[in-house]
Short mmCIF file of C-alpha atoms in Angstrom, two decimals:
data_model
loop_
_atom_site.label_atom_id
_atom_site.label_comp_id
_atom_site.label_asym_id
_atom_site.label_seq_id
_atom_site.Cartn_x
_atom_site.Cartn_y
_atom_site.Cartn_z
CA UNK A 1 48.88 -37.50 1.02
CA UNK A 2 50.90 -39.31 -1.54
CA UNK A 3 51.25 -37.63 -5.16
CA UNK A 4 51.23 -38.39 -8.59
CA UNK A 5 54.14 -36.83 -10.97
CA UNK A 6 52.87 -37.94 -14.25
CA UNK A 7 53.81 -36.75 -17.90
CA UNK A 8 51.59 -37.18 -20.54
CA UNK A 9 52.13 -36.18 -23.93
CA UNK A 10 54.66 -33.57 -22.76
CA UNK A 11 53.09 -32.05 -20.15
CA UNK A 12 53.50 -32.99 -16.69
CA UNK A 13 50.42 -32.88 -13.92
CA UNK A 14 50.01 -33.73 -10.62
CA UNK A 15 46.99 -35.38 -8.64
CA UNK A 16 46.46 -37.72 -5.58
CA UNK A 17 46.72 -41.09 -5.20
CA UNK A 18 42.63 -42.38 -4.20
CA UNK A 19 40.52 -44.40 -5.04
CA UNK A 20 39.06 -44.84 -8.88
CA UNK A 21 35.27 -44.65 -8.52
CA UNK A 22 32.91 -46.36 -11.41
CA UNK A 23 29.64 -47.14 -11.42
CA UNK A 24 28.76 -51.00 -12.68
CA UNK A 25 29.59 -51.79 -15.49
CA UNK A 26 30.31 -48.63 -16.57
CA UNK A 27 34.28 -48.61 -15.66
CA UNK A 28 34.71 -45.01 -16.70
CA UNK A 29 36.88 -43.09 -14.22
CA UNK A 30 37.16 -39.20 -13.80
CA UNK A 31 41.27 -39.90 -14.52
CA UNK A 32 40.30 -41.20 -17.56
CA UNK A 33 40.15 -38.84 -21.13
CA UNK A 34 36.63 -37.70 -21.88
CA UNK A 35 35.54 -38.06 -25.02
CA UNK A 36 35.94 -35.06 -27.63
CA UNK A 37 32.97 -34.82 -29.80
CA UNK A 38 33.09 -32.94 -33.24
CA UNK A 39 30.23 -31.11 -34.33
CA UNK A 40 29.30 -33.50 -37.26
CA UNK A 41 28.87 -35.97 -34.61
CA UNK A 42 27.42 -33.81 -32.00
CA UNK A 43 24.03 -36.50 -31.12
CA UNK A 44 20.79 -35.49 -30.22
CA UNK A 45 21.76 -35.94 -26.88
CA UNK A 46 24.02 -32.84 -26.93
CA UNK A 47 21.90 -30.78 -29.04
CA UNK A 48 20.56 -27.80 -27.85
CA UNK A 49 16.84 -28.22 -27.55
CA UNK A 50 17.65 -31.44 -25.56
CA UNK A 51 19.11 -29.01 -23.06
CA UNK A 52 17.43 -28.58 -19.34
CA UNK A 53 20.29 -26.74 -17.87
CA UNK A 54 23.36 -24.49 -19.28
CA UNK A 55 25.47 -21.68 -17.61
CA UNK A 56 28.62 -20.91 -16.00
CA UNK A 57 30.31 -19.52 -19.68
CA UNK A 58 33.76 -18.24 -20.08
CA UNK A 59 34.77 -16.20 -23.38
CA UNK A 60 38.24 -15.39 -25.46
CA UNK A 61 39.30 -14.06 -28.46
CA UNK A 62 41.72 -15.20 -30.72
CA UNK A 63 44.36 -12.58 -32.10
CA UNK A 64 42.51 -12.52 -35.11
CA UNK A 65 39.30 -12.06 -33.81
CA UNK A 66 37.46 -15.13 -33.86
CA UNK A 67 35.31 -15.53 -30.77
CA UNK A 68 35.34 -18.54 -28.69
CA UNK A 69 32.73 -19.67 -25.60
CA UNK A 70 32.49 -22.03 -23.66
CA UNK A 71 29.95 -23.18 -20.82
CA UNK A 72 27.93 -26.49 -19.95
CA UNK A 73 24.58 -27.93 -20.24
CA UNK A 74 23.02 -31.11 -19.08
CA UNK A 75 20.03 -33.29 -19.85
CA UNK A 76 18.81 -32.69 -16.34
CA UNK A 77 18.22 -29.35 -14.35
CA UNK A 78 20.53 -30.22 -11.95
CA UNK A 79 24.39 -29.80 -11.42
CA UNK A 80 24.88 -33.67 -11.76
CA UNK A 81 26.67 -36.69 -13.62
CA UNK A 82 25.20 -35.85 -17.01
CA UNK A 83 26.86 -32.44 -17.01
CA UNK A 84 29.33 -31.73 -20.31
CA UNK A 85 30.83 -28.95 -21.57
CA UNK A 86 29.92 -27.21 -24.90
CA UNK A 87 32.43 -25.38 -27.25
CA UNK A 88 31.25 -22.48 -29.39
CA UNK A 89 32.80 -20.33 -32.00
CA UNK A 90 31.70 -17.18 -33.63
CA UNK A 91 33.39 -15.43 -37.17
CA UNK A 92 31.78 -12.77 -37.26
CA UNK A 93 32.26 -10.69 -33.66
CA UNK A 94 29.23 -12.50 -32.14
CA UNK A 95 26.49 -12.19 -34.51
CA UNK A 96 26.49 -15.92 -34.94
CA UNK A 97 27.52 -19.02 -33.00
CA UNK A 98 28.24 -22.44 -33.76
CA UNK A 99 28.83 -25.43 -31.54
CA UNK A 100 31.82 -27.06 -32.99
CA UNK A 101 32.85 -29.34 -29.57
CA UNK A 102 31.30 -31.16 -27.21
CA UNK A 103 33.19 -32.18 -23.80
CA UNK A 104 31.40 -35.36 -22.67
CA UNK A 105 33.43 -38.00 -20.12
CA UNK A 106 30.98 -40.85 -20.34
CA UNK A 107 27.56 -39.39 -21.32
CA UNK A 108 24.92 -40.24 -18.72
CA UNK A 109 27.45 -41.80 -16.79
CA UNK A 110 28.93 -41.58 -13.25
CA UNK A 111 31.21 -38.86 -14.43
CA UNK A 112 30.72 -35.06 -15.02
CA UNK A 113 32.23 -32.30 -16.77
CA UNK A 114 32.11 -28.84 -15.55
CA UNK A 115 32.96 -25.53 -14.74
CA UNK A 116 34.56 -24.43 -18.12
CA UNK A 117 37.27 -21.82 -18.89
CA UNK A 118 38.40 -21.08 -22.22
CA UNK A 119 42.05 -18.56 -22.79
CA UNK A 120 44.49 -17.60 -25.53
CA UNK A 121 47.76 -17.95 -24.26
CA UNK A 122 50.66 -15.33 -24.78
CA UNK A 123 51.44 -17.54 -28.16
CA UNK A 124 47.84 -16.65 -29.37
CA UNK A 125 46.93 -20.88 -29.07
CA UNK A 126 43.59 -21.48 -27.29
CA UNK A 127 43.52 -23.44 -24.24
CA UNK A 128 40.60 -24.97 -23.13
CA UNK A 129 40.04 -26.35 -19.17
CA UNK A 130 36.86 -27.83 -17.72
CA UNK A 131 36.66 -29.94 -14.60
CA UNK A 132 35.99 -33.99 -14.00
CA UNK A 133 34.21 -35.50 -11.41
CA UNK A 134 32.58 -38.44 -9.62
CA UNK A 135 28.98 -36.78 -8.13
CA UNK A 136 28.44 -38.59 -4.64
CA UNK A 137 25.70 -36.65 -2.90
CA UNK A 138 25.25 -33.22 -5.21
CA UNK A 139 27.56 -30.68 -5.99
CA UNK A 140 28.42 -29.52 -2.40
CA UNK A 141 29.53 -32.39 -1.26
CA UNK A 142 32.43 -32.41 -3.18
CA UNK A 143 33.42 -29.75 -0.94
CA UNK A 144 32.68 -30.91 2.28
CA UNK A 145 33.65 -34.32 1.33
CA UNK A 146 36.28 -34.47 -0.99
CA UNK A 147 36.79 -36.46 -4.00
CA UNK A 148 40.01 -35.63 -6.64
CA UNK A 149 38.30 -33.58 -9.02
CA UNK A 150 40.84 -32.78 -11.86
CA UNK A 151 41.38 -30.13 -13.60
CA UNK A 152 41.69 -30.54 -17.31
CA UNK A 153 43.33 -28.92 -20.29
CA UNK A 154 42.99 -28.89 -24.24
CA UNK A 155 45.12 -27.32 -26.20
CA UNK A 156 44.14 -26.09 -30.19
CA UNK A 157 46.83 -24.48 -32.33
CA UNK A 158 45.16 -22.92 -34.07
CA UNK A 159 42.55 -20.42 -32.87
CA UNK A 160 41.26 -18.65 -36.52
CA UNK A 161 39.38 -21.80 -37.73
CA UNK A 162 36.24 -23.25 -36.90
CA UNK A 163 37.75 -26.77 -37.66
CA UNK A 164 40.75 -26.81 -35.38
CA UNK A 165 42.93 -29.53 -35.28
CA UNK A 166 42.96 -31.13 -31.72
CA UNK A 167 45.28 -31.74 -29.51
CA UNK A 168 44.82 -34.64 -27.14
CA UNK A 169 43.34 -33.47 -23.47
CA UNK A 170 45.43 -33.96 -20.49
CA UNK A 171 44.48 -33.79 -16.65
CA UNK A 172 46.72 -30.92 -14.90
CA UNK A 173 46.01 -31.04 -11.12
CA UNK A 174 43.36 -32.14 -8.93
CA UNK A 175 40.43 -29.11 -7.85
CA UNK A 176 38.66 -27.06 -9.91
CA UNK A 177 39.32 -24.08 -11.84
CA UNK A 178 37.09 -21.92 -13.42
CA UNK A 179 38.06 -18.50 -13.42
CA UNK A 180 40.96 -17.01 -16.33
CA UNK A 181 44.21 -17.93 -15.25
CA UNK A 182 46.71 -15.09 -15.70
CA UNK A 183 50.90 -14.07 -16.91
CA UNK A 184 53.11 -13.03 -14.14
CA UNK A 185 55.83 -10.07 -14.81
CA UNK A 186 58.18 -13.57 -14.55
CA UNK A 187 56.36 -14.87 -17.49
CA UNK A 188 54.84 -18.14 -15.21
CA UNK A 189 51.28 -19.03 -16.14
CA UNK A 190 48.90 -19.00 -13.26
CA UNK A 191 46.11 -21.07 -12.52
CA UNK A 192 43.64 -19.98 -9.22
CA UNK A 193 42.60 -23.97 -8.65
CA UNK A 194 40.11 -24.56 -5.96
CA UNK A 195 40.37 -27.81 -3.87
CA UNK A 196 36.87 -28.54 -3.55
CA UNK A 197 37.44 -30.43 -0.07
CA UNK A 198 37.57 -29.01 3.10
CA UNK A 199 41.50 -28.34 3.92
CA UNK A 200 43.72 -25.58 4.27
CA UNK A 201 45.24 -23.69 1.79
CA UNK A 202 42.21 -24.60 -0.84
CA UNK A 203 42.36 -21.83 -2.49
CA UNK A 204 45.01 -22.61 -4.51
CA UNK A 205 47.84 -21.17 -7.37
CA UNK A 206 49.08 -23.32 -9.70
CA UNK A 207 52.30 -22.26 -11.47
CA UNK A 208 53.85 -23.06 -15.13
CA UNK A 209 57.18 -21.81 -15.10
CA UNK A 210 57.32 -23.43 -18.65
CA UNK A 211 54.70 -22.13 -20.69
CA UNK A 212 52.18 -25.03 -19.48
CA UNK A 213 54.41 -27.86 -20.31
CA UNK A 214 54.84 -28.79 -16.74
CA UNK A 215 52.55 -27.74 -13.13
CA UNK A 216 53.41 -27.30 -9.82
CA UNK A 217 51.48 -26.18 -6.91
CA UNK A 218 52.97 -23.14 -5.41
CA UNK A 219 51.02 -22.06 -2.36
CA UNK A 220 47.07 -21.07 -0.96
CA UNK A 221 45.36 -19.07 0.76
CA UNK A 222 43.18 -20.99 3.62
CA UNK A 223 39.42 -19.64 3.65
CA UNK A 224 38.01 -20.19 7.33
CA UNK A 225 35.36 -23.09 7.22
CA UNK A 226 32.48 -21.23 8.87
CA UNK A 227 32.17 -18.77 5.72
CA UNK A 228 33.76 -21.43 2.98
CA UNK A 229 31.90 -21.14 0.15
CA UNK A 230 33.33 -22.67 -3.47
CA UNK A 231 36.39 -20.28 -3.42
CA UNK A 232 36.17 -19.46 -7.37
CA UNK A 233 39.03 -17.22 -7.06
CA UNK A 234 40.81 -15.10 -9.12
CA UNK A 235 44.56 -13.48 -8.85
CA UNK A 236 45.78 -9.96 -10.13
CA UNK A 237 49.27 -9.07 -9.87
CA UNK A 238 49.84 -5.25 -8.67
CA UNK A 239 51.95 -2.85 -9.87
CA UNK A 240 54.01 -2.99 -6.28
CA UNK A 241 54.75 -7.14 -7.42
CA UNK A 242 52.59 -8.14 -4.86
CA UNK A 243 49.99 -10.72 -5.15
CA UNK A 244 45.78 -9.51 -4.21
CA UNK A 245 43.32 -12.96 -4.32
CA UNK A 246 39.96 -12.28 -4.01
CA UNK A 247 37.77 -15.61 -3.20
CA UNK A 248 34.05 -15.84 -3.03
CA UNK A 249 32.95 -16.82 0.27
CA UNK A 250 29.48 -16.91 1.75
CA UNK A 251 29.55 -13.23 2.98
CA UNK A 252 30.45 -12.61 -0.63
CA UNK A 253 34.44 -11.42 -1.26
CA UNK A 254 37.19 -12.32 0.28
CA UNK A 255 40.56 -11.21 0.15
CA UNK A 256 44.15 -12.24 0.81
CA UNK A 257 47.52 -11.07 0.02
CA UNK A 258 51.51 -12.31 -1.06
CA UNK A 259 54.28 -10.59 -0.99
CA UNK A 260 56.66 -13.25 -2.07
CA UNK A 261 55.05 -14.96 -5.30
CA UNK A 262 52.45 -16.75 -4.30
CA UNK A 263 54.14 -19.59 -1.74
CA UNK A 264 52.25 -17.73 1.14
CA UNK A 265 49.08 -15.92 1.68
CA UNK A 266 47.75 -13.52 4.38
CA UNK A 267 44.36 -14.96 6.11
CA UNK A 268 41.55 -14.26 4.08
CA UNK A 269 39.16 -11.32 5.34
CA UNK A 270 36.34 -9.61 3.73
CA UNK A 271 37.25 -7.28 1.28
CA UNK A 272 35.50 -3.54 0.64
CA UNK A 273 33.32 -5.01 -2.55
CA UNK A 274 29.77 -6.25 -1.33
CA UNK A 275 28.64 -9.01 -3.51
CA UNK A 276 26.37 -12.21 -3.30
CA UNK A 277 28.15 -15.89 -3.25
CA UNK A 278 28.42 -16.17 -6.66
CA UNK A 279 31.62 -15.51 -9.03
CA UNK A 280 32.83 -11.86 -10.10
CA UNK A 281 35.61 -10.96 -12.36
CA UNK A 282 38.53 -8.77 -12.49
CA UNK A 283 40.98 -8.44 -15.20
CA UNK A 284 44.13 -6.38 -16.46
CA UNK A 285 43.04 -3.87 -18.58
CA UNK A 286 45.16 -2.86 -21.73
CA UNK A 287 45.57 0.31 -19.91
CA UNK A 288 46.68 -0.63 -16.78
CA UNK A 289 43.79 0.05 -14.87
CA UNK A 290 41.37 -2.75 -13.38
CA UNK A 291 38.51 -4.25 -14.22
CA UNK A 292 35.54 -5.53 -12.09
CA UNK A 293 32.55 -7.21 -13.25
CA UNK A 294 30.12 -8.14 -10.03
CA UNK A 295 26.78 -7.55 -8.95
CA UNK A 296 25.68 -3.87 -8.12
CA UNK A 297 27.01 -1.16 -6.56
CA UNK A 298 30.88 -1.55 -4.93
CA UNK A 299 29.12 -0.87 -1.74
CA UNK A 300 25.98 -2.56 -2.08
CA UNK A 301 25.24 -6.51 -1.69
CA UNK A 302 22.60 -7.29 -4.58
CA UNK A 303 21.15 -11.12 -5.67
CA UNK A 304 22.33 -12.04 -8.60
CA UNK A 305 21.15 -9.20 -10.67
CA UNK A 306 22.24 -5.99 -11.69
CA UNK A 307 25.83 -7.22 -13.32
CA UNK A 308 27.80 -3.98 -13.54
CA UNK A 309 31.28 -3.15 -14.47
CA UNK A 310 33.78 -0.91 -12.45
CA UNK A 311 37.00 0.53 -13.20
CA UNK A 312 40.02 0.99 -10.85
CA UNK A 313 43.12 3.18 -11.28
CA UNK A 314 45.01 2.32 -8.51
CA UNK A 315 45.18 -1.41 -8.18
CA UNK A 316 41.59 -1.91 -6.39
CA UNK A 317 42.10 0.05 -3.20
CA UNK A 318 39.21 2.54 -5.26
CA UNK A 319 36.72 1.80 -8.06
CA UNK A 320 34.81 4.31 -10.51
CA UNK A 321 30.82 4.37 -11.19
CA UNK A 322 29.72 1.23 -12.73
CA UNK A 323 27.97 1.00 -16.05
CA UNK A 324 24.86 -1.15 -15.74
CA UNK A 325 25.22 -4.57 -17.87
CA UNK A 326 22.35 -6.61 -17.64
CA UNK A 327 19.86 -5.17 -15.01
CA UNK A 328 17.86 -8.98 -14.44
CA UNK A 329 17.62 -11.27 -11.85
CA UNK A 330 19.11 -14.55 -12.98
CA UNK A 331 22.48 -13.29 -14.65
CA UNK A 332 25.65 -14.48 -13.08
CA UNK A 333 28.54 -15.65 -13.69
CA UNK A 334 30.87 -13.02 -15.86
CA UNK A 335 33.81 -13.91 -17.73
CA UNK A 336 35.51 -12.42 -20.42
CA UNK A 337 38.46 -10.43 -22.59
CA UNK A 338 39.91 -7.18 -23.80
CA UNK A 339 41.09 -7.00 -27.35
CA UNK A 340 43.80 -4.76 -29.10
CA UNK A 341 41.40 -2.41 -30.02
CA UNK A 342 40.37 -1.58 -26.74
CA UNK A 343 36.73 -3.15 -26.53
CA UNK A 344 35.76 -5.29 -23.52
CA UNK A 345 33.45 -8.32 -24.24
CA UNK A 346 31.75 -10.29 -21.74
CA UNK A 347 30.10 -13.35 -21.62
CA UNK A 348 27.22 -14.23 -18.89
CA UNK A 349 24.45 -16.62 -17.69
CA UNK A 350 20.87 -15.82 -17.66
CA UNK A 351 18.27 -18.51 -15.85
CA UNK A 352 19.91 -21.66 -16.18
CA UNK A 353 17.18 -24.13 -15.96
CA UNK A 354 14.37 -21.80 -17.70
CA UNK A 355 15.77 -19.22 -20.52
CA UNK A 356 18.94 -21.35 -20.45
CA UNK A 357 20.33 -18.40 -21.95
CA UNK A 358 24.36 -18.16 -22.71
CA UNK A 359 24.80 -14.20 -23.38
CA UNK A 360 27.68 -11.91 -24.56
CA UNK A 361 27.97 -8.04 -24.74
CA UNK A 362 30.58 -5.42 -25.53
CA UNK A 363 31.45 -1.81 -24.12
CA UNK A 364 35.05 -0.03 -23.41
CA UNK A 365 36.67 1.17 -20.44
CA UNK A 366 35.74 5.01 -21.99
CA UNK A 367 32.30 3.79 -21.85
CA UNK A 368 32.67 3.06 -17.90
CA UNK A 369 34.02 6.52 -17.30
CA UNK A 370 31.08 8.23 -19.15
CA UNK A 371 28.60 6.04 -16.62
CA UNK A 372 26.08 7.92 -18.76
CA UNK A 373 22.61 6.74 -19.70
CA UNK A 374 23.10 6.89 -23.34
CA UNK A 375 25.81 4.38 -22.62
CA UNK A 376 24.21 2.33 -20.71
CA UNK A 377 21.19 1.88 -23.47
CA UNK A 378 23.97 1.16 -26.27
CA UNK A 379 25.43 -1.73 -24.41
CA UNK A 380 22.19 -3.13 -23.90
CA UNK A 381 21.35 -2.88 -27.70
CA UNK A 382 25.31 -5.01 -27.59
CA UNK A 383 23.36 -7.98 -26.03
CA UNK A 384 23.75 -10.76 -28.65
CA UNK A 385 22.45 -14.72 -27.44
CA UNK A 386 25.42 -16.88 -27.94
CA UNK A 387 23.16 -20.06 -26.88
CA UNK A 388 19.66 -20.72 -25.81
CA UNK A 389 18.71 -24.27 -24.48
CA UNK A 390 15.20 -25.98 -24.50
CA UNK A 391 12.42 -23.59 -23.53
CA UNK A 392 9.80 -25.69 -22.14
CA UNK A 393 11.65 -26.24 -18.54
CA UNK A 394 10.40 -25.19 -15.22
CA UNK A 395 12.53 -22.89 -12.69
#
């Protein structure tokens, strides 16, 4: 397939050449810039009790402390063309939230914006990246199909306001990425993009060698079709250099290997972590040690309940007791950040279409180790509501 080497505003990105789709007059195009919405303009439209759907959140935290989160919402219950992304801040450690940005392509239009991720890069700037696409037949069949969903990128200065200045957003690569990219030893910027078409090698890494003024697309690990699910994939470096992917897959998590930087990748097999088809996360501790967030027990495939967090010394080949998050069915979707002082927070979904609730909580990696009941009380009394939608839906 023919690419696209493009620079805009400094950064170059690269996508495939297809075709533009529009809907009548509407001549909107998922290549085009969605519009950036400030919260003194924020419409009814995008307000919160207008809301029949919001989930799939992602959280950072600037070096000073202010929170950011960001998820989307629609004015349907569905995963559809009126999808956009919501931006959130909080001053004061989560007690309080305000909406400050709304991500919005065309409004009702042909085009949606999804699948958030919000990051503070090594420079302490915020980085925001969502996904644009043209719907054809639901949300799957942009898998089976295959349309050039892109992934996009916002970059904001300056992280300790609630007013940032804005930089102008700027489409990186086609797929989808929604899980935290990460910092090689090398210093590259990695992004795990998802080709949301069926192909080899969709499970993609995306490399800035550059500090994210420029992309390329290193290598991918191939997830066999029978058990393809929507890859949401994350990468962790180990301590030996190598590379460990895990990918959701229908049987729950996959795994797959490099052992030269990401340009190749071992066939993906089931891992040792039971888990559901939905998304997990696993991050770098300060410490060294690993972080999982999934559902249940290590050994145990749950629903999506039970979110529980795990600890692992030595690189994932074992994991502690978990301390029990949010014991519900309906939560999914964990995303999150360690700060300098050591506390974990994570951000979650509860109910999409009903509660509509966007959720964060707080505990350490001492608190893990404890696994003790006390513990697991106090981070439930952590539980703050970062967003709640309209009420009066139906599941």
């Amino acid at each position: 397939m023919k690419k696209l080497i493009i620079r805009f505003l400094g950064v170059v990105f690269i996508c495939s050449t297809i075709i533009n789709f529009s809907s009548g007059n509407n001549k909107k195009s998922f290549f085009d810039p969605p519009e950036i919405i400030k919260k003194e303009q924020i419409e009814k439209q995008h307000a919160p009790e207008s809301r029949k759907f919001s989930g799939i959140s992602s959280l950072a935290v600037s070096p000073g402390g202010r929170m950011w989160a960001v998820w989307y919402a629609g004015i349907t219950p569905g995963e559809d063309l009126n999808n956009y992304v919501v931006v959130a801040t909080s001053g004061d450690k989560g007690k309080t939230w305000e909406e400050v940005l709304v991500i919005d392509p065309d409004g009702p239009g042909p085009v949606r914006a999804y699948d958030p991720e919000v990051w503070i890069n090594p420079e302490g700037k915020l980085w925001i990246f969502w996904a644009q696409a043209a719907p054809t037949r639901g949300t799957w069949s942009l898998v089976a199909e295959g349309t050039s969903a892109g992934v996009w990128a916002l970059q904001i200065n300056d992280p300790e306001t609630n007013e940032p200045e804005l930089n102008s957003p700027f489409r990186i690569t086609d797929g989808v990425m929604m899980c935290k990219p990460i910092v090689l030893s090398t210093g590259e910027w990695v992004l795990p993009v998802s080709m949301w078409k069926m192909e080899k090698e969709s499970a993609r890494m995306v490399v800035s060698p550059d500090s994210g003024k420029s992309w390329e697309i290193r290598g991918g690990a191939s997830v066999p079709e029978n058990v393809r699910n929507f890859d949401e994939h994350m990468i962790v470096e180990r301590k030996d250099g190598s590379l460990w992917m895990l990918v959701r897959t229908k049987y729950g998590i996959g795994e797959s290997i490099s052992n030269d930087r990401g340009y190749t990748w071992s066939p993906v097999v089931p891992s040792n972590i039971q888990h559901p088809a939905a998304r997990f996360f696993i991050y770098r501790l300060n410490s060294g040690s690993l972080l999982l967030v999934k559902h249940g027990p290590i050994d145990m495939r749950t629903g999506r309940s039970h979110l529980m967090a795990f600890i692992s010394k030595d690189d994932g080949h074992s994991w502690s007791n978990g301390l029990l998050l949010d014991e519900r069915p309906g939560v999914s979707y964990p995303d999150g950040q360690q700060t300098n002082d050591g506390t974990i927070y994570i951000t979650y979904d509860f109910n999409r279409t009903k509660d509509q609730n966007i959720l964060i909580t707080s505990f350490t990696e001492d608190d893990i180790k404890m696994g003790s009941d006390n513990k697991i009380l106090e981070v439930f009394k952590r539980r703050q509501l970062i967003s709640q939608g309209g009420t009066d839906n139906t599941e």
